[in-house]
Coordinates of C-alpha atoms in Angstrom, one line a residue:
M1 CA 12.2 -2.0 -18.4
E2 CA 8.3 -1.2 -19.2
A3 CA 5.7 -3.2 -20.5
P4 CA 4.4 -3.2 -24.0
F5 CA 0.4 -3.9 -22.4
R6 CA -1.9 -2.1 -20.6
V7 CA -0.9 -2.8 -16.9
I8 CA -3.5 -2.8 -14.0
D9 CA -2.7 -2.5 -10.3
A10 CA -5.1 -4.9 -8.8
D11 CA -4.4 -3.6 -5.2
G12 CA -2.8 -0.2 -4.4
H13 CA -3.9 2.0 -1.4
V14 CA -5.2 5.7 -0.4
T15 CA -4.0 7.0 2.9
E16 CA -7.3 8.7 4.5
T17 CA -6.3 12.2 5.3
D18 CA -7.9 14.9 8.0
A19 CA -10.3 15.7 5.0
L20 CA -12.0 12.7 5.6
W21 CA -11.8 12.6 9.2
N22 CA -13.5 16.1 9.2
L23 CA -16.5 14.9 7.1
W24 CA -17.9 12.8 10.3
A25 CA -18.3 16.4 11.9
S26 CA -21.0 17.5 8.8
R27 CA -22.0 14.0 6.7
L28 CA -22.6 11.2 10.0
P29 CA -25.7 11.7 12.2
K30 CA -24.9 13.1 15.7
E31 CA -24.8 9.6 17.2
Y32 CA -21.9 8.4 15.5
R33 CA -19.7 11.0 15.8
A34 CA -18.2 10.4 18.6
A35 CA -17.0 6.5 17.8
A36 CA -16.5 7.7 14.1
P37 CA -12.5 6.9 13.5
R38 CA -9.9 9.1 14.6
W39 CA -6.0 9.5 15.2
Y40 CA -4.9 10.0 18.6
S41 CA -1.3 10.8 19.5
H42 CA -0.5 9.7 22.8
E43 CA 2.3 11.2 25.4
D44 CA 4.0 8.1 25.3
G45 CA 5.0 8.7 21.8
G46 CA 2.7 6.3 20.1
R47 CA 0.1 7.3 17.6
Y48 CA -3.2 5.2 17.9
W49 CA -6.1 4.9 15.8
I50 CA -9.3 4.8 17.9
V51 CA -12.9 3.6 16.8
E52 CA -15.9 3.1 19.0
G53 CA -13.5 4.5 21.8
K54 CA -11.3 1.4 21.4
V55 CA -8.0 1.1 20.1
W56 CA -6.8 -0.6 17.1
P57 CA -4.9 -2.2 16.4
G58 CA -1.9 -0.7 18.8
P59 CA 0.2 1.9 18.7
L60 CA 1.9 2.4 14.7
D61 CA 5.1 4.0 15.7
R62 CA 6.6 0.5 15.2
V63 CA 6.7 1.0 11.2
S64 CA 8.6 4.3 11.5
R65 CA 11.5 2.0 11.5
F66 CA 11.0 -0.1 8.9
S67 CA 14.2 -0.8 6.6
K68 CA 13.8 -0.7 2.6
P69 CA 16.2 -0.7 -0.2
P70 CA 17.6 2.6 -1.9
G71 CA 14.7 4.1 -4.0
M72 CA 12.1 2.2 -2.4
W73 CA 8.9 4.5 -1.7
G74 CA 7.0 4.4 1.8
G75 CA 4.6 7.2 1.8
R76 CA 3.9 9.3 -0.9
E77 CA 1.8 12.4 -1.3
G78 CA -0.2 10.9 -4.2
E79 CA -1.6 8.3 -1.7
Q80 CA -3.8 11.3 -0.7
D81 CA -3.6 13.8 -3.6
P82 CA -4.9 11.8 -6.9
Q83 CA -3.3 14.7 -8.6
K84 CA 0.0 13.6 -7.4
R85 CA -0.8 9.6 -8.1
I86 CA -0.9 10.0 -11.8
P87 CA 2.8 11.0 -11.9
D88 CA 3.5 8.4 -9.2
M89 CA 1.3 5.9 -12.1
D90 CA 3.4 7.0 -14.9
S91 CA 6.8 6.5 -13.3
M92 CA 5.7 2.7 -12.2
G93 CA 4.4 1.6 -15.6
L94 CA 0.8 1.7 -14.1
D95 CA -2.0 2.4 -16.2
V96 CA -4.8 1.7 -13.9
A97 CA -4.8 1.6 -10.2
V98 CA -7.4 -0.5 -8.3
I99 CA -7.8 1.3 -4.5
F100 CA -8.5 -0.1 -1.1
C101 CA -8.6 2.2 2.3
S102 CA -5.8 2.0 4.7
T103 CA -6.3 2.6 8.4
M104 CA -10.1 2.6 7.1
I105 CA -9.7 -1.0 6.2
H106 CA -10.4 -1.7 10.0
V107 CA -13.8 -0.9 9.9
P108 CA -15.8 -3.8 8.1
A109 CA -13.4 -6.0 10.4
I110 CA -14.2 -4.7 13.7
V111 CA -16.7 -2.4 14.4
E112 CA -19.3 -3.7 16.4
D113 CA -22.3 -1.2 16.0
P114 CA -23.8 -1.4 12.6
G115 CA -25.1 1.6 12.0
L116 CA -22.1 3.0 12.6
A117 CA -20.1 0.7 10.0
G118 CA -22.6 1.5 7.6
A119 CA -22.3 5.4 8.0
V120 CA -18.7 5.7 8.4
S121 CA -19.1 3.4 5.2
R122 CA -20.9 5.7 3.2
V123 CA -19.2 8.7 3.7
Y124 CA -15.6 7.0 3.0
N125 CA -17.3 5.9 -0.6
D126 CA -18.3 8.9 -1.4
W127 CA -14.8 10.7 -0.6
L128 CA -13.0 8.0 -2.3
S129 CA -15.2 8.3 -5.3
D130 CA -14.1 12.1 -5.0
Y131 CA -10.6 10.9 -4.9
C132 CA -10.9 8.5 -7.9
H133 CA -13.0 11.3 -10.5
A134 CA -10.0 13.3 -10.6
N135 CA -8.8 10.8 -13.1
P136 CA -11.8 8.3 -13.8
E137 CA -9.8 5.9 -16.8
R138 CA -7.0 5.3 -14.3
L139 CA -8.4 5.4 -10.8
K140 CA -10.6 3.0 -9.9
G141 CA -12.3 2.6 -6.2
I142 CA -13.3 -0.7 -3.9
A143 CA -16.1 0.2 -1.7
M144 CA -16.1 -0.3 2.0
V145 CA -19.7 -2.2 2.8
P146 CA -20.7 -2.7 6.2
V147 CA -20.7 -6.7 6.7
Q148 CA -21.7 -6.1 10.3
D149 CA -25.4 -5.1 8.4
P150 CA -26.0 -7.4 5.0
A151 CA -28.7 -5.8 3.9
E152 CA -27.6 -2.0 4.5
A153 CA -24.3 -3.3 2.6
A154 CA -26.0 -4.5 -0.6
R155 CA -27.7 -1.5 -0.2
E156 CA -24.9 0.3 -0.3
L157 CA -22.6 -1.9 -2.5
R158 CA -25.7 -0.8 -5.4
R159 CA -25.0 3.0 -4.9
A160 CA -21.3 2.7 -4.9
V161 CA -21.4 1.0 -7.7
Q162 CA -23.9 2.5 -9.9
K163 CA -23.6 6.2 -8.5
L164 CA -19.8 6.8 -7.6
G165 CA -18.4 4.4 -10.1
L166 CA -16.6 1.9 -7.7
V167 CA -15.8 -1.6 -9.1
G168 CA -15.7 -3.6 -5.8
A169 CA -16.7 -4.8 -2.5
L170 CA -14.0 -4.6 0.4
F171 CA -14.6 -7.9 3.0
P172 CA -12.5 -8.8 5.9
P173 CA -11.2 -12.5 5.7
F174 CA -14.2 -13.2 8.9
Y175 CA -15.9 -11.1 10.8
G176 CA -16.7 -12.1 14.7
D177 CA -17.4 -15.5 15.0
K178 CA -18.5 -15.6 11.1
M179 CA -16.5 -17.4 8.2
L180 CA -17.3 -15.8 4.5
D181 CA -19.7 -18.9 4.1
H182 CA -21.6 -17.9 6.8
K183 CA -25.2 -17.5 5.2
D184 CA -25.6 -14.1 6.9
F185 CA -23.6 -12.7 4.4
Y186 CA -25.3 -13.7 1.0
P187 CA -27.4 -10.8 0.4
I188 CA -24.0 -9.1 -0.4
Y189 CA -22.7 -11.8 -2.6
R190 CA -26.1 -11.4 -4.4
E191 CA -25.7 -7.8 -5.1
A192 CA -22.2 -8.3 -6.0
Q193 CA -23.0 -10.8 -8.3
D194 CA -25.9 -9.2 -9.7
L195 CA -23.4 -6.0 -10.7
G196 CA -20.7 -8.2 -11.6
V197 CA -18.3 -6.7 -9.2
P198 CA -15.9 -9.2 -7.2
I199 CA -15.8 -9.5 -2.9
C200 CA -12.3 -8.6 -1.9
V201 CA -11.0 -10.4 0.7
H202 CA -7.7 -8.6 1.9
T203 CA -5.9 -8.9 4.5
N204 CA -6.1 -7.4 8.0
T205 CA -3.9 -7.2 10.5
S206 CA -6.4 -6.1 13.4
I207 CA -8.0 -9.7 13.3
N208 CA -5.1 -11.1 12.3
P209 CA -5.0 -14.7 15.5
G210 CA -1.1 -14.1 15.3
R211 CA -1.5 -10.6 16.5
H212 CA -2.4 -12.1 20.2
L213 CA -0.1 -14.8 20.1
F214 CA 3.1 -13.3 18.6
D215 CA 5.0 -10.6 20.7
N216 CA 7.3 -9.9 17.9
F217 CA 5.5 -7.6 15.1
L218 CA 7.7 -9.5 12.6
L219 CA 5.7 -12.8 12.9
R220 CA 2.3 -10.9 13.9
H221 CA 2.5 -9.3 10.0
A222 CA 3.9 -12.4 8.4
F223 CA 1.2 -14.5 9.2
S224 CA -1.5 -12.0 8.7
S225 CA -2.0 -14.2 5.5
V226 CA -3.3 -17.4 7.4
P227 CA -7.1 -15.7 7.6
L228 CA -7.1 -15.4 3.8
M229 CA -6.0 -19.3 3.8
M230 CA -8.8 -19.5 6.3
S231 CA -11.4 -17.7 4.1
L232 CA -11.0 -19.3 1.0
G233 CA -11.6 -22.6 2.5
S234 CA -14.6 -21.8 3.8
V235 CA -15.6 -20.4 0.3
V236 CA -15.1 -23.6 -1.3
V237 CA -16.0 -26.2 1.1
G238 CA -18.9 -23.6 2.2
G239 CA -20.8 -23.7 -1.3
V240 CA -20.7 -20.4 -1.5
L241 CA -19.0 -20.7 -5.5
D242 CA -22.1 -22.9 -6.0
A243 CA -24.9 -21.0 -5.0
F244 CA -23.9 -18.0 -6.8
P245 CA -21.5 -19.3 -9.9
S246 CA -20.6 -16.4 -11.6
L247 CA -19.2 -14.5 -7.9
R248 CA -15.7 -13.8 -8.2
F249 CA -13.8 -13.7 -5.3
A250 CA -9.9 -12.3 -5.1
F251 CA -7.8 -12.7 -2.0
L252 CA -5.6 -9.8 -1.5
E253 CA -1.8 -8.8 0.0
A254 CA -1.4 -12.3 1.5
G255 CA 1.2 -13.9 -1.2
G256 CA 0.5 -16.9 -3.8
G257 CA 2.8 -19.3 -2.8
W258 CA 0.1 -20.3 -0.6
A259 CA -2.4 -21.4 -2.4
P260 CA -1.4 -24.5 -4.1
Y261 CA -0.6 -25.8 -0.7
V262 CA -4.4 -24.8 0.5
M263 CA -5.3 -26.6 -2.9
E264 CA -3.8 -29.5 -2.0
R265 CA -4.7 -30.0 1.8
I266 CA -8.5 -29.3 1.1
Q267 CA -8.6 -31.4 -1.3
D268 CA -6.8 -34.0 0.1
R269 CA -9.0 -33.9 3.2
A270 CA -11.7 -34.1 0.9
N271 CA -10.8 -37.2 -0.3
I272 CA -10.3 -39.1 3.1
L273 CA -13.9 -37.3 4.7
P274 CA -16.2 -37.2 1.4
S275 CA -19.5 -36.5 3.4
N276 CA -18.1 -33.3 4.4
V277 CA -18.6 -32.2 0.5
A278 CA -21.1 -34.2 -0.4
K279 CA -23.3 -31.5 -1.4
L280 CA -20.6 -29.9 -3.5
K281 CA -20.9 -29.6 -7.1
H282 CA -17.4 -30.1 -8.2
A283 CA -14.0 -31.2 -5.9
P284 CA -12.6 -28.5 -4.1
A285 CA -9.6 -28.3 -6.2
D286 CA -11.5 -27.6 -9.2
Y287 CA -13.1 -24.5 -7.2
I288 CA -9.8 -23.2 -6.1
R289 CA -8.6 -23.3 -9.7
G290 CA -11.6 -22.4 -11.3
E291 CA -13.1 -18.8 -12.9
Q292 CA -14.3 -17.5 -9.8
L293 CA -11.2 -17.4 -7.8
F294 CA -8.2 -14.8 -7.9
Y295 CA -5.3 -14.7 -5.9
S296 CA -2.4 -11.8 -5.7
V297 CA 1.5 -12.3 -6.1
E298 CA 3.8 -10.4 -4.6
P299 CA 6.0 -8.7 -7.7
H300 CA 9.1 -11.0 -6.3
E301 CA 7.7 -13.9 -5.0
L302 CA 10.0 -16.9 -5.7
T303 CA 6.8 -19.4 -5.7
A304 CA 5.1 -17.5 -8.3
P305 CA 5.7 -19.8 -11.1
M306 CA 4.7 -22.8 -9.3
A307 CA 1.9 -21.4 -8.0
A308 CA 0.8 -20.5 -11.7
A309 CA 1.6 -24.1 -12.8
V310 CA -0.3 -25.8 -10.1
V311 CA -3.6 -23.2 -9.6
G312 CA -3.6 -21.7 -13.3
E313 CA -2.2 -19.0 -15.2
D314 CA -5.6 -17.6 -15.3
R315 CA -5.5 -17.0 -11.2
F316 CA -2.7 -14.7 -10.1
V317 CA -2.9 -10.9 -10.1
M318 CA -0.1 -8.4 -9.0
G319 CA -0.5 -5.6 -6.3
S320 CA 1.7 -2.6 -5.9
D321 CA 0.8 -1.8 -2.3
Y322 CA 1.2 1.6 -3.2
A323 CA 2.9 2.7 -1.5
H324 CA 2.9 1.6 1.9
W325 CA 6.0 0.7 3.9
D326 CA 5.7 -2.9 3.0
G327 CA 5.4 -2.5 -0.7
T328 CA 7.9 -2.5 -3.7
T329 CA 6.6 0.8 -5.3
P330 CA 7.7 2.1 -7.5
E331 CA 9.8 -1.2 -8.9
S332 CA 6.4 -3.5 -8.6
V333 CA 5.9 -3.9 -12.8
R334 CA 9.4 -3.6 -13.4
I335 CA 10.3 -6.4 -10.8
V336 CA 7.8 -8.5 -13.1
M337 CA 9.1 -7.6 -16.7
K338 CA 12.8 -8.3 -15.4
R339 CA 11.9 -12.3 -14.2
Q340 CA 13.6 -14.8 -16.1
D341 CA 11.4 -17.3 -14.8
L342 CA 7.8 -16.0 -15.5
S343 CA 7.1 -16.6 -19.3
D344 CA 6.1 -13.4 -21.3
G345 CA 2.5 -14.5 -21.8
L346 CA 2.2 -14.9 -18.0
K347 CA 3.9 -11.8 -17.1
K348 CA 0.8 -10.1 -19.6
K349 CA -1.4 -11.8 -17.8
I350 CA -0.7 -11.3 -14.1
L351 CA -0.7 -7.3 -14.8
S352 CA -2.8 -7.1 -17.3
D353 CA -5.6 -9.6 -18.4
N354 CA -6.1 -11.1 -15.2
P355 CA -7.1 -8.4 -13.3
A356 CA -9.0 -6.5 -15.9
R357 CA -11.5 -9.7 -16.1
L358 CA -11.4 -9.7 -12.1
Y359 CA -12.5 -6.2 -11.8
N360 CA -14.9 -6.0 -15.1
L361 CA -12.3 -3.5 -16.5

């Protein structure tokens, strides 16, 4: 079942290729080349990702044992080759894809050296821009910015948007001991607001607290959404939305069914602890339902109608997760379109109107 409107994938991915890794030698300053991200295949059979001499987030061969229904994709050549992505998008019913990194998503979350983070971000953004320029009307990239150095991050975001054509900034749910309301991040927020692009808070397994608490990978992965709930709270209660009244935030790849719970929980606490929110211009629930915030829902997520009814139909987008092992490609759009519990109007908002507004497309 095809959608009778333009469909925007709010969260797809590229897979970084050897072509990107090879750029470290020619484009990174010499002092950063040895510490730059790279893959390493160990004699134990595991494949490891190394940056700054540290292994993150651990052996990745575990996902080779995943199980998906027949016909579902788990890795496509289009993640590396934009010419092969376009036919995949056509077969999925996607008109526009907003694109995030894969392995490189850990750089703004865990790299300690601000200079390395900045240098790697610049090379990656150039590489992603080249990928998107294969079809710039349909491929829209999200910039990596070195949150470790907010002033440099603001400069890189401006370059990425104005010179490279990227449409948003990737952010981890937190960095070190700093939640997203930390004023150190304000230069990045100010730049994003001035440019009219969103801050895209994406799940990140390398900083998921469950990674250290659970031995079971299923649980570590299932609860990777918890840091996004915390980051939403920090943005709302921390006054970020008052400080930047036209800045948009998106909370991605964590489902959306948690948004009503978090909204109710924070608002309930605010009602009995009013002094903690005395400086806010509005009630926490009003921000969470407000125009500045967006949340992604999974195509098959049972709680999507309830979340939209409670938080608002204008707040939700859909990400295909193209074409990661745990996504629903190539059926993502068709799953949404076939659902009987979503109105035609809500389907259009999730697949088209809301992501267009989020990314200013």
